[in-house]
Coordinates of C-alpha atoms and ligand atoms in Angstrom, one line a residue:
Chain W
X1 CA 217.8 -34.7 64.3
X2 CA 217.9 -31.6 66.4
X3 CA 220.7 -31.6 68.9
X4 CA 221.9 -28.9 71.2
X5 CA 221.8 -25.2 70.4
X6 CA 224.5 -24.3 67.9
X7 CA 223.8 -20.7 67.2
X8 CA 221.7 -18.2 69.0
X9 CA 220.7 -14.7 68.0
X10 CA 219.5 -12.5 70.9
X11 CA 218.0 -9.0 70.4
X12 CA 220.1 -8.5 67.3
X13 CA 219.6 -5.2 65.5
X14 CA 221.6 -3.5 62.7
X15 CA 221.5 0.1 61.4
X16 CA 223.5 1.3 58.5
X17 CA 224.8 4.8 58.2
X18 CA 223.8 6.3 54.8
X19 CA 224.5 9.5 53.0
X20 CA 223.4 12.7 54.7
X21 CA 224.2 11.5 58.2
X22 CA 221.0 9.4 58.4
X23 CA 220.7 5.8 59.4
X24 CA 218.6 2.9 58.0
X25 CA 217.5 0.3 60.4
X26 CA 217.8 -3.0 58.5
X27 CA 216.8 -5.4 61.2
X28 CA 215.5 -5.0 64.8
X29 CA 215.3 -7.3 67.8
X30 CA 216.0 -10.6 66.0
X31 CA 215.9 -13.7 68.1
X32 CA 216.2 -17.3 67.0
X33 CA 218.2 -20.5 67.7
X34 CA 219.7 -22.9 65.3
X35 CA 220.4 -26.5 66.6
X36 CA 223.3 -28.8 65.8
X37 CA 222.9 -30.6 62.4
X38 CA 219.8 -28.5 61.6
X39 CA 219.0 -27.0 58.2
X40 CA 217.6 -23.5 59.1
X41 CA 216.0 -21.3 56.4
X42 CA 215.7 -17.6 56.8
X43 CA 212.6 -16.7 54.7
X44 CA 211.0 -13.3 54.1
X45 CA 210.1 -10.7 51.5
X46 CA 212.8 -9.1 49.6
X47 CA 214.6 -6.2 51.4
X48 CA 213.5 -7.5 54.8
X49 CA 217.1 -7.9 56.1
X50 CA 217.8 -11.7 55.5
X51 CA 221.2 -11.0 54.0
X52 CA 222.0 -8.6 56.7
X53 CA 221.3 -11.3 59.4
X54 CA 223.4 -13.9 57.5
X55 CA 226.3 -11.4 57.0
X56 CA 226.3 -10.7 60.7
X57 CA 226.5 -14.4 61.4
X58 CA 229.4 -14.7 59.0
X59 CA 231.1 -11.8 60.8
X60 CA 231.1 -9.6 57.7
X61 CA 229.0 -7.0 59.5
X62 CA 228.8 -6.1 63.2
X63 CA 225.4 -6.0 64.9
X64 CA 224.6 -2.5 66.3
X65 CA 222.7 -4.2 69.1
X66 CA 222.2 -7.6 70.7
X67 CA 224.5 -10.6 70.3
X68 CA 225.1 -13.6 68.2
X69 CA 226.8 -16.6 69.7
X70 CA 228.2 -19.7 68.0
X71 CA 228.8 -22.6 70.4
X72 CA 228.6 -20.1 73.3
X73 CA 231.2 -17.7 71.8
X74 CA 230.5 -14.2 70.4
X75 CA 231.0 -13.8 66.7
X76 CA 233.6 -11.1 66.2
X77 CA 235.0 -11.4 62.7
X78 CA 234.9 -13.7 59.6
X79 CA 236.4 -17.1 60.3
X80 CA 236.8 -20.4 58.5
X81 CA 234.3 -22.0 60.9
X82 CA 231.5 -20.0 59.2
X83 CA 231.9 -20.5 55.4
X84 CA 229.6 -18.5 53.1
X85 CA 228.2 -19.3 49.7
X86 CA 226.8 -16.2 47.8
X87 CA 224.2 -15.9 45.1
X88 CA 226.6 -14.4 42.7
X89 CA 229.3 -16.8 41.4
X90 CA 232.5 -16.7 43.4
X91 CA 234.6 -19.4 41.8
X92 CA 238.1 -18.0 41.2
X93 CA 238.5 -17.7 37.4
X94 CA 242.2 -18.3 37.5
X95 CA 242.0 -21.6 39.4
X96 CA 240.8 -25.0 38.2
X97 CA 237.9 -26.7 39.9
X98 CA 240.4 -28.7 41.9
X99 CA 242.4 -25.7 43.0
X100 CA 239.3 -23.8 43.8
X101 CA 238.1 -26.5 46.1
X102 CA 241.6 -26.7 47.7
X103 CA 241.8 -23.0 48.1
X104 CA 240.4 -22.7 51.6
X105 CA 242.4 -25.6 52.9
X106 CA 245.5 -24.0 51.5
X107 CA 244.8 -20.7 53.3
X108 CA 244.6 -22.7 56.5
X109 CA 247.8 -24.6 55.9
X110 CA 246.4 -28.1 55.3
X111 CA 249.2 -30.3 53.9
X112 CA 249.1 -30.9 50.1
X113 CA 248.3 -34.6 50.3
X114 CA 245.4 -34.1 52.6
X115 CA 244.1 -31.2 50.6
X116 CA 244.0 -33.4 47.5
X117 CA 242.1 -36.2 49.2
X118 CA 239.6 -33.9 50.8
X119 CA 239.1 -31.9 47.5
X120 CA 238.5 -35.2 45.7
X121 CA 235.9 -36.3 48.2
X122 CA 233.9 -33.1 47.9
X123 CA 234.3 -32.8 44.2
X124 CA 232.8 -36.2 43.9
X125 CA 230.1 -35.3 46.4
X126 CA 228.9 -32.4 44.2
X127 CA 229.3 -34.5 41.1
X128 CA 232.0 -32.5 39.4
X129 CA 234.5 -35.4 39.1
X130 CA 234.8 -35.1 35.3
X131 CA 235.4 -31.3 35.6
X132 CA 238.2 -31.5 38.1
X133 CA 240.7 -29.8 35.8
X134 CA 238.3 -27.4 34.1
X135 CA 238.4 -23.7 34.6
X136 CA 235.3 -21.9 35.7
X137 CA 234.7 -20.3 32.3
X138 CA 233.9 -23.9 31.0
X139 CA 231.2 -24.4 33.7
X140 CA 227.5 -23.7 33.8
X141 CA 226.0 -21.5 36.5
X142 CA 224.9 -24.6 38.5
X143 CA 228.3 -26.1 38.3
X144 CA 229.9 -22.9 39.5
X145 CA 227.7 -23.0 42.6
X146 CA 228.6 -26.6 43.2
X147 CA 232.3 -25.5 43.1
X148 CA 231.5 -22.8 45.7
X149 CA 229.7 -25.4 47.9
X150 CA 232.4 -28.0 47.6
X151 CA 235.1 -25.3 48.4
X152 CA 233.3 -24.2 51.5
X153 CA 232.5 -27.8 52.7
X154 CA 236.1 -29.0 52.1
X155 CA 237.2 -26.3 54.5
X156 CA 235.2 -28.1 57.2
X157 CA 233.2 -25.2 58.6
X158 CA 231.0 -25.9 61.6
X159 CA 228.3 -23.7 60.0
X160 CA 227.5 -23.4 56.3
X161 CA 225.9 -20.1 55.4
X162 CA 224.2 -19.7 52.0
X163 CA 222.6 -16.5 50.7
X164 CA 220.1 -17.4 48.0
X165 CA 222.6 -19.7 46.5
X166 CA 220.3 -21.0 43.7
X167 CA 218.5 -17.7 43.1
X168 CA 220.3 -17.1 39.7
X169 CA 219.7 -20.6 38.4
X170 CA 217.0 -21.8 36.1
X171 CA 214.2 -23.9 37.6
X172 CA 215.4 -27.4 36.7
X173 CA 219.0 -26.7 37.8
X174 CA 217.5 -25.3 41.0
X175 CA 215.7 -28.5 41.8
X176 CA 218.8 -30.5 41.1
X177 CA 220.8 -28.3 43.4
X178 CA 218.2 -28.6 46.2
X179 CA 218.2 -32.3 45.9
X180 CA 222.0 -32.2 46.0
X181 CA 221.8 -30.2 49.2
X182 CA 219.6 -33.0 50.8
X183 CA 222.3 -35.6 49.9
X184 CA 225.0 -33.3 51.2
X185 CA 223.1 -33.0 54.5
X186 CA 222.8 -36.7 54.7
X187 CA 226.5 -37.3 54.1
X188 CA 228.1 -34.5 56.0
X189 CA 225.6 -33.6 58.7
X190 CA 226.7 -29.9 58.6
X191 CA 224.6 -27.3 60.2
X192 CA 223.3 -25.0 57.5
X193 CA 221.7 -21.5 57.5
X194 CA 220.2 -20.6 54.2
X195 CA 218.5 -17.4 53.0
X196 CA 215.8 -17.6 50.4
X197 CA 212.6 -16.0 49.4
X198 CA 211.4 -19.2 47.6
X199 CA 208.7 -20.8 49.8
X200 CA 208.9 -24.3 48.1
X201 CA 212.7 -24.3 48.6
X202 CA 212.2 -23.4 52.2
X203 CA 209.7 -26.2 52.8
X204 CA 211.7 -28.8 50.9
X205 CA 215.1 -28.1 52.5
X206 CA 214.3 -26.5 55.9
X207 CA 214.1 -28.3 59.2
X208 CA 213.4 -24.9 60.7
X209 CA 211.9 -21.9 58.9
X210 CA 212.5 -18.5 60.5
X211 CA 210.1 -16.0 58.8
X212 CA 211.3 -12.4 58.9
X213 CA 208.9 -9.5 58.7
X214 CA 209.1 -6.8 56.2
X215 CA 211.6 -4.0 56.6
X216 CA 212.9 -3.3 59.3
X217 CA 213.0 -7.1 59.7
X218 CA 212.3 -9.0 62.9
X219 CA 211.4 -12.6 63.5
X220 CA 207.6 -13.0 62.8
X221 CA 207.4 -16.7 63.1
X222 CA 209.8 -19.5 64.0
X223 CA 208.5 -22.7 62.6
X224 CA 209.7 -26.3 62.3
X225 CA 208.7 -28.4 59.3
X226 CA 207.2 -31.1 61.5
X227 CA 205.0 -32.5 58.7
X228 CA 208.2 -34.2 57.3
X229 CA 208.3 -36.3 60.6
X230 CA 212.0 -35.5 61.2
X231 CA 213.0 -37.1 57.9
X232 CA 214.5 -35.6 54.8
X233 CA 212.6 -36.1 51.6
X234 CA 215.0 -36.9 48.7
X235 CA 212.9 -35.8 45.7
X236 CA 211.4 -32.5 45.2
X237 CA 208.1 -33.8 43.8
X238 CA 207.7 -36.2 46.7
X239 CA 207.5 -33.5 49.3
X240 CA 204.5 -32.0 47.6
X241 CA 202.3 -35.0 48.6
X242 CA 203.5 -35.3 52.2
X243 CA 200.4 -34.6 54.4
X244 CA 200.7 -31.2 56.0
X245 CA 202.8 -29.7 53.2
X246 CA 200.0 -27.9 51.5
X247 CA 198.7 -26.4 54.8
X248 CA 202.1 -25.1 55.8
X249 CA 202.7 -23.7 52.3
X250 CA 199.4 -21.9 52.4
X251 CA 200.1 -20.4 55.8
X252 CA 203.5 -19.1 54.7
X253 CA 202.1 -17.7 51.5
X254 CA 199.5 -15.8 53.6
X255 CA 202.3 -14.5 55.7
X256 CA 204.3 -13.5 52.6
X257 CA 201.3 -11.7 51.1
X258 CA 200.6 -9.8 54.3
X259 CA 204.2 -8.8 54.7
X260 CA 204.8 -8.1 51.0
X261 CA 207.8 -6.3 50.0
X262 CA 208.0 -2.6 50.9
X263 CA 207.5 -1.5 47.3
X264 CA 204.2 -3.4 47.0
X265 CA 203.0 -2.0 50.3
X266 CA 203.6 1.5 49.2
X267 CA 202.1 1.1 45.8
Chain P
X1 CA 209.2 -20.6 -9.0
X2 CA 211.3 -19.2 -6.1
X3 CA 211.6 -21.5 -3.0
X4 CA 211.2 -19.9 0.4
X5 CA 215.0 -20.3 0.9
X6 CA 215.8 -18.3 -2.2
X7 CA 213.7 -15.4 -0.8
X8 CA 215.5 -15.4 2.6
X9 CA 218.1 -12.8 2.8
X10 CA 221.7 -14.0 3.4
X11 CA 223.3 -10.8 4.6
X12 CA 223.2 -7.0 4.0
X13 CA 225.9 -4.4 4.0
X14 CA 224.2 -2.3 6.7
X15 CA 222.6 -4.3 9.5
X16 CA 222.8 -3.6 13.2
X17 CA 225.1 -6.0 15.1
X18 CA 225.2 -8.6 12.4
X19 CA 228.4 -10.2 11.1
X20 CA 229.5 -9.9 7.5
X21 CA 231.5 -12.6 5.8
X22 CA 235.1 -12.9 7.0
X23 CA 236.7 -12.4 3.5
X24 CA 234.9 -9.0 3.3
X25 CA 236.2 -8.0 6.7
X26 CA 239.7 -8.5 5.4
X27 CA 239.0 -7.0 2.0
X28 CA 237.5 -3.8 3.5
X29 CA 240.4 -3.3 5.8
X30 CA 242.9 -3.6 2.9
X31 CA 240.7 -1.4 0.7
X32 CA 240.9 1.6 3.1
X33 CA 244.7 1.5 3.0
X34 CA 244.7 0.9 -0.8
X35 CA 242.6 4.0 -1.3
X36 CA 244.8 6.0 1.0
X37 CA 248.0 5.0 -0.9
X38 CA 246.2 5.6 -4.3
X39 CA 245.3 9.1 -3.3
X40 CA 248.8 9.8 -2.0
X41 CA 250.2 8.3 -5.2
X42 CA 248.2 10.4 -7.7
X43 CA 248.2 13.6 -5.7
X44 CA 251.6 14.7 -7.0
X45 CA 251.0 14.0 -10.8
X46 CA 247.6 15.7 -10.5
X47 CA 249.3 18.7 -9.0
X48 CA 247.3 18.8 -5.8
X49 CA 250.5 19.0 -3.7
X50 CA 254.2 19.8 -4.4
X51 CA 256.4 16.8 -4.4
X52 CA 258.8 18.5 -2.1
X53 CA 256.2 18.6 0.7
X54 CA 254.5 15.3 -0.1
X55 CA 256.9 12.8 -1.6
X56 CA 255.3 9.8 -3.3
X57 CA 255.1 6.5 -1.4
X58 CA 257.9 4.7 -3.2
X59 CA 260.3 7.7 -2.6
X60 CA 259.5 7.3 1.1
X61 CA 260.3 3.6 1.0
X62 CA 263.5 4.3 -0.8
X63 CA 264.5 6.9 1.8
X64 CA 263.7 4.4 4.5
X65 CA 265.8 1.8 2.9
X66 CA 268.7 4.2 2.6
X67 CA 268.3 5.3 6.2
X68 CA 268.5 1.8 7.4
X69 CA 271.3 0.6 5.2
X70 CA 273.5 3.6 4.9
X71 CA 272.7 6.1 7.7
X72 CA 272.6 3.9 10.8
X73 CA 268.9 4.6 11.4
X74 CA 268.8 1.3 13.2
X75 CA 270.7 2.7 16.1
X76 CA 268.3 5.6 16.3
X77 CA 265.5 3.1 16.4
X78 CA 267.3 1.1 19.1
X79 CA 267.8 4.2 21.2
X80 CA 264.1 5.0 21.0
X81 CA 263.0 1.5 21.9
X82 CA 265.4 1.5 24.8
X83 CA 264.0 4.8 26.1
X84 CA 260.4 3.5 25.9
X85 CA 261.1 0.2 27.4
X86 CA 263.3 1.4 30.3
X87 CA 261.0 4.3 31.3
X88 CA 257.9 2.2 30.9
X89 CA 259.3 -0.6 33.1
X90 CA 260.2 2.0 35.8
X91 CA 256.8 3.7 35.6
X92 CA 255.0 0.3 35.8
X93 CA 257.2 -0.8 38.7
X94 CA 255.9 2.2 40.7
X95 CA 252.4 2.6 39.4
X96 CA 251.2 -1.1 39.5
X97 CA 252.0 -1.8 43.2
X98 CA 250.9 1.8 44.2
X99 CA 247.6 1.5 42.2
X100 CA 246.9 -2.0 43.7
X101 CA 247.6 -0.7 47.2
X102 CA 245.3 2.4 46.7
X103 CA 242.6 0.3 45.2
X104 CA 242.7 -2.3 48.0
X105 CA 243.1 -0.1 51.1
X106 CA 241.1 3.0 51.7
X107 CA 243.8 4.5 53.9
X108 CA 246.5 4.2 51.2
X109 CA 244.1 5.8 48.7
X110 CA 243.3 8.6 51.1
X111 CA 247.0 9.4 51.4
X112 CA 248.1 9.1 47.8
X113 CA 245.1 9.8 45.7
X114 CA 244.8 13.6 46.1
X115 CA 248.6 13.8 45.3
X116 CA 248.5 11.4 42.3
X117 CA 245.4 12.9 40.7
X118 CA 246.8 16.4 41.0
X119 CA 249.9 15.4 39.1
X120 CA 247.8 13.8 36.4
X121 CA 246.6 17.3 35.4
X122 CA 250.1 18.7 34.9
X123 CA 250.9 18.1 31.2
X124 CA 254.1 16.1 31.2
X125 CA 255.7 18.1 28.3
X126 CA 255.6 21.2 30.4
X127 CA 258.4 19.6 32.5
X128 CA 260.8 19.5 29.6
X129 CA 262.6 22.7 30.3
X130 CA 263.1 21.9 33.9
X131 CA 264.1 18.3 33.2
X132 CA 266.7 19.6 30.7
X133 CA 268.1 21.9 33.4
X134 CA 268.2 19.1 36.0
X135 CA 269.5 16.3 33.9
X136 CA 271.3 18.0 31.0
X137 CA 271.4 16.2 27.7
X138 CA 271.6 12.4 27.4
X139 CA 268.9 9.9 28.1
X140 CA 267.9 11.0 31.6
X141 CA 265.6 13.9 30.7
X142 CA 263.8 11.7 28.1
X143 CA 263.4 8.8 30.5
X144 CA 262.1 11.2 33.2
X145 CA 259.5 12.8 30.8
X146 CA 258.2 9.4 29.7
X147 CA 258.1 8.3 33.3
X148 CA 256.0 11.2 34.6
X149 CA 253.8 11.0 31.4
X150 CA 252.8 7.5 32.3
X151 CA 253.1 6.8 36.0
X152 CA 250.2 8.9 37.4
X153 CA 247.7 7.8 34.8
X154 CA 248.7 4.2 35.1
X155 CA 248.5 4.3 38.9
X156 CA 245.0 5.7 38.8
X157 CA 243.7 3.2 36.3
X158 CA 245.2 0.3 38.2
X159 CA 243.5 1.7 41.4
X160 CA 240.1 1.7 39.6
X161 CA 240.5 -1.9 38.4
X162 CA 241.6 -3.0 41.8
X163 CA 238.7 -1.3 43.5
X164 CA 236.3 -3.0 41.2
X165 CA 237.4 -6.5 42.2
X166 CA 234.1 -8.0 43.4
X167 CA 233.5 -7.8 47.2
X168 CA 232.0 -11.3 47.2
X169 CA 235.4 -12.7 46.1
X170 CA 237.1 -11.1 49.0
X171 CA 234.3 -12.0 51.4
X172 CA 234.4 -15.6 50.3
X173 CA 238.1 -15.7 51.1
X174 CA 237.5 -14.1 54.4
X175 CA 234.9 -16.7 55.4
X176 CA 237.3 -19.4 54.3
X177 CA 239.8 -18.1 56.9
X178 CA 242.0 -15.9 54.8
X179 CA 244.0 -13.1 56.4
X180 CA 244.6 -9.7 54.7
X181 CA 248.0 -10.6 53.3
X182 CA 246.7 -13.9 51.8
X183 CA 243.7 -12.3 50.3
X184 CA 245.8 -9.6 48.7
X185 CA 248.0 -12.1 47.0
X186 CA 245.5 -14.9 46.2
X187 CA 242.4 -12.8 45.4
X188 CA 242.9 -9.1 44.8
X189 CA 246.1 -9.3 42.7
X190 CA 245.0 -12.2 40.5
X191 CA 241.5 -10.8 40.0
X192 CA 242.8 -7.3 39.0
X193 CA 245.8 -8.5 36.9
X194 CA 244.1 -9.1 33.5
X195 CA 242.8 -5.5 33.5
X196 CA 246.1 -4.2 34.8
X197 CA 247.9 -5.7 31.8
X198 CA 245.3 -4.1 29.5
X199 CA 245.9 -0.8 31.1
X200 CA 249.6 -1.2 30.6
X201 CA 249.0 -1.9 27.0
X202 CA 247.1 1.3 26.6
X203 CA 249.6 3.4 28.5
X204 CA 252.4 2.1 26.4
X205 CA 250.9 3.8 23.4
X206 CA 250.9 7.1 25.4
X207 CA 254.6 6.4 26.2
X208 CA 255.4 6.4 22.4
X209 CA 253.7 9.7 22.0
X210 CA 255.8 11.3 24.7
X211 CA 258.9 9.7 23.3
X212 CA 258.5 11.5 20.0
X213 CA 257.8 14.8 21.7
X214 CA 261.0 14.4 23.8
X215 CA 263.1 13.5 20.9
X216 CA 261.8 16.2 18.6
X217 CA 262.2 18.9 21.2
X218 CA 265.6 18.0 22.7
X219 CA 267.6 15.1 21.4
X220 CA 270.5 14.3 19.2
X221 CA 269.6 10.7 18.6
X222 CA 266.5 8.6 18.4
X223 CA 263.8 8.4 15.7
X224 CA 262.4 11.9 16.6
X225 CA 265.9 13.5 16.3
X226 CA 266.4 11.9 12.9
X227 CA 263.2 13.5 11.8
X228 CA 264.2 16.9 13.0
X229 CA 267.6 16.5 11.2
X230 CA 265.7 15.6 8.0
X231 CA 263.6 18.7 8.4
X232 CA 266.7 20.9 8.4
X233 CA 267.6 19.5 5.0
X234 CA 264.0 19.5 3.7
X235 CA 264.0 15.7 3.5
X236 CA 260.3 15.2 3.8
X237 CA 260.7 11.5 2.6
X238 CA 262.8 10.8 5.6
X239 CA 260.4 12.5 8.0
X240 CA 257.5 10.4 6.7
X241 CA 259.7 7.3 6.9
X242 CA 260.2 8.2 10.6
X243 CA 256.4 8.4 11.1
X244 CA 255.9 5.0 9.5
X245 CA 258.6 3.4 11.7
X246 CA 257.0 4.9 14.8
X247 CA 253.6 3.7 13.8
X248 CA 255.0 0.2 13.0
X249 CA 256.7 0.0 16.4
X250 CA 253.6 1.1 18.2
X251 CA 251.6 -1.6 16.5
X252 CA 254.3 -4.2 17.2
X253 CA 254.4 -3.4 20.9
X254 CA 250.6 -3.5 21.1
X255 CA 250.6 -6.9 19.5
X256 CA 253.2 -8.2 21.9
X257 CA 251.1 -7.1 24.8
X258 CA 248.0 -8.8 23.3
X259 CA 250.0 -12.0 22.9
X260 CA 251.3 -11.7 26.4
X261 CA 247.7 -11.2 27.7
X262 CA 246.6 -14.4 26.0
X263 CA 249.5 -16.4 27.4
X264 CA 249.3 -15.0 30.9
X265 CA 245.5 -15.4 31.3
X266 CA 244.4 -18.5 29.3
X267 CA 241.5 -19.0 31.7
X268 CA 239.7 -15.8 30.5
X269 CA 237.0 -15.8 27.9
X270 CA 237.7 -12.3 26.6
X271 CA 241.1 -10.8 26.0
X272 CA 240.1 -7.3 24.9
X273 CA 240.8 -5.8 21.5
Ligands
ADP1 N1 225.5 -1.8 53.3 C1 224.3 -1.3 53.4 N2 224.2 0.1 53.5 C2 222.9 0.6 53.7 N3 221.8 -0.1 53.7 C3 221.9 -1.4 53.6 C4 223.1 -2.1 53.5 N4 222.9 -3.4 53.4 C5 221.5 -3.5 53.5 N5 220.9 -2.3 53.6 C6 219.5 -2.1 53.7 O1 219.0 -3.0 54.7 C7 217.7 -3.6 54.3 C8 217.8 -5.1 54.2 O2 218.7 -5.5 53.2 P1 219.0 -7.0 52.9 O3 219.6 -7.6 54.2 O4 219.9 -7.1 51.8 O5 217.6 -7.6 52.6 P2 217.2 -9.0 51.9 O6 218.5 -9.9 51.9 O7 216.2 -9.6 52.8 O8 216.6 -8.8 50.6 C9 217.4 -3.0 52.9 O9 216.5 -1.9 53.1 C10 218.7 -2.4 52.4 O10 218.6 -1.3 51.6
MG2 MG1 219.5 -10.6 50.1

């Protein structure tokens, strides 16, 4: 399933200027590649700089060093080819589900008829057909995230970016959303980069897992989930019994414990 | 023998954050007013106050009726409403776009905010003498006072509400391919608007306050002017009738804004009190 290199990060670093003329280095010398049609997970302890890396890929932050290339071109600013889904709900309260999903296409001047068709297709894909005309206030948290995913996909980005998109959901909704992501990958074949700190989620969804060290973050291990044999497992519970799953989970848990979050290390 | 249900409390008068029955909510609200009018009513017969300074309620109502039917009070009311509506519309037309621009763009804020916030601290009524000199009598000095009493505050509140539009909403639109102009009109403005309308509702109450000041200090017509005329003839019943009318108008306008909020933003869960 891995095609040519889609995105490459080379020696990427980022420092933030903070109060008092000081700077905080969020990430340093980050290197990794993401291939065409790949589901890449950025995993690491909280505060290690995962969001910062994703935001630089989106073009929402500029790297202070190194370069990030998509299809061989430098990333300079936010663009519709790199659509982002956030952990916090971003459905527009004042638009119906249908209008929310059409929103990106409208910004880009897609004609009304095509907008409608494409919105219908993606609303069906995220199983919100019955809620097409509902306003976000009538939706649960999981449904709002499905609106955000459909809205981004309907805009046909070449890269889907997700920052802990299921982090605010309860456990059962989270599994459902993860399984939904598998079926979305099978239907659309989009390349995805997703940030998470949930090891099970990383193993279930990821083709590649890029483990980032604790603050200031750098790539500690770049792994592929070869135990799945290049296939996607559709049900969350089934992945647990695939040979090799337990070993990989254990290895990553060890990494996670060694790295810990900064607060734990200091305590 | 008492069943467990009989032992269970239904409700108490004083419980933190607990509802009380709806009929009691209404009854208590009416009771406060009833007590107020009762005290007012009996304070003259009991000799607490002189009837000249505190006329009894029915005398006030009679005076109000006479004002409306015989003394053309309606045109005073009309003038006052006209002044509030025109000046408030003008202040909003300046303050809302300015506040949104300041809240959305740091550069606009850097230019206007030091100026706008300084003006907020100059009490609007202190401009009355100079406004009278500039504009003479007539509507203009009143409109100007109401305008400067509202515009700076409204601009600042609108700026704050615009600034607090969540960054993720704007960033979502950016990664969907939106340009700055599109994002202003399709994200920033719609996201800020419900709070902007609430801010307008609150500032309209301030506008009524300045209206009364302007009309009492320097006016020959309007509700405040009627009250000052009544003072000259010791007509306390008419003064109090004027206060009641101003209160009723304030309430009415507040209610209209609340209805408008509900109609404009049906997609919201909360509409503010
Ligand atoms: N805008 C910012 N200004 C200053 N520091 C920041 C900013 N964004 C992130 N950081 C810092 O960079 C580090 C990494 O943050 P982040 O990327 O959010 O981590 P993660 O997503 O892995 O939890 C943290 O120490 C955080 O405090
Ligand atoms: Mg994060």
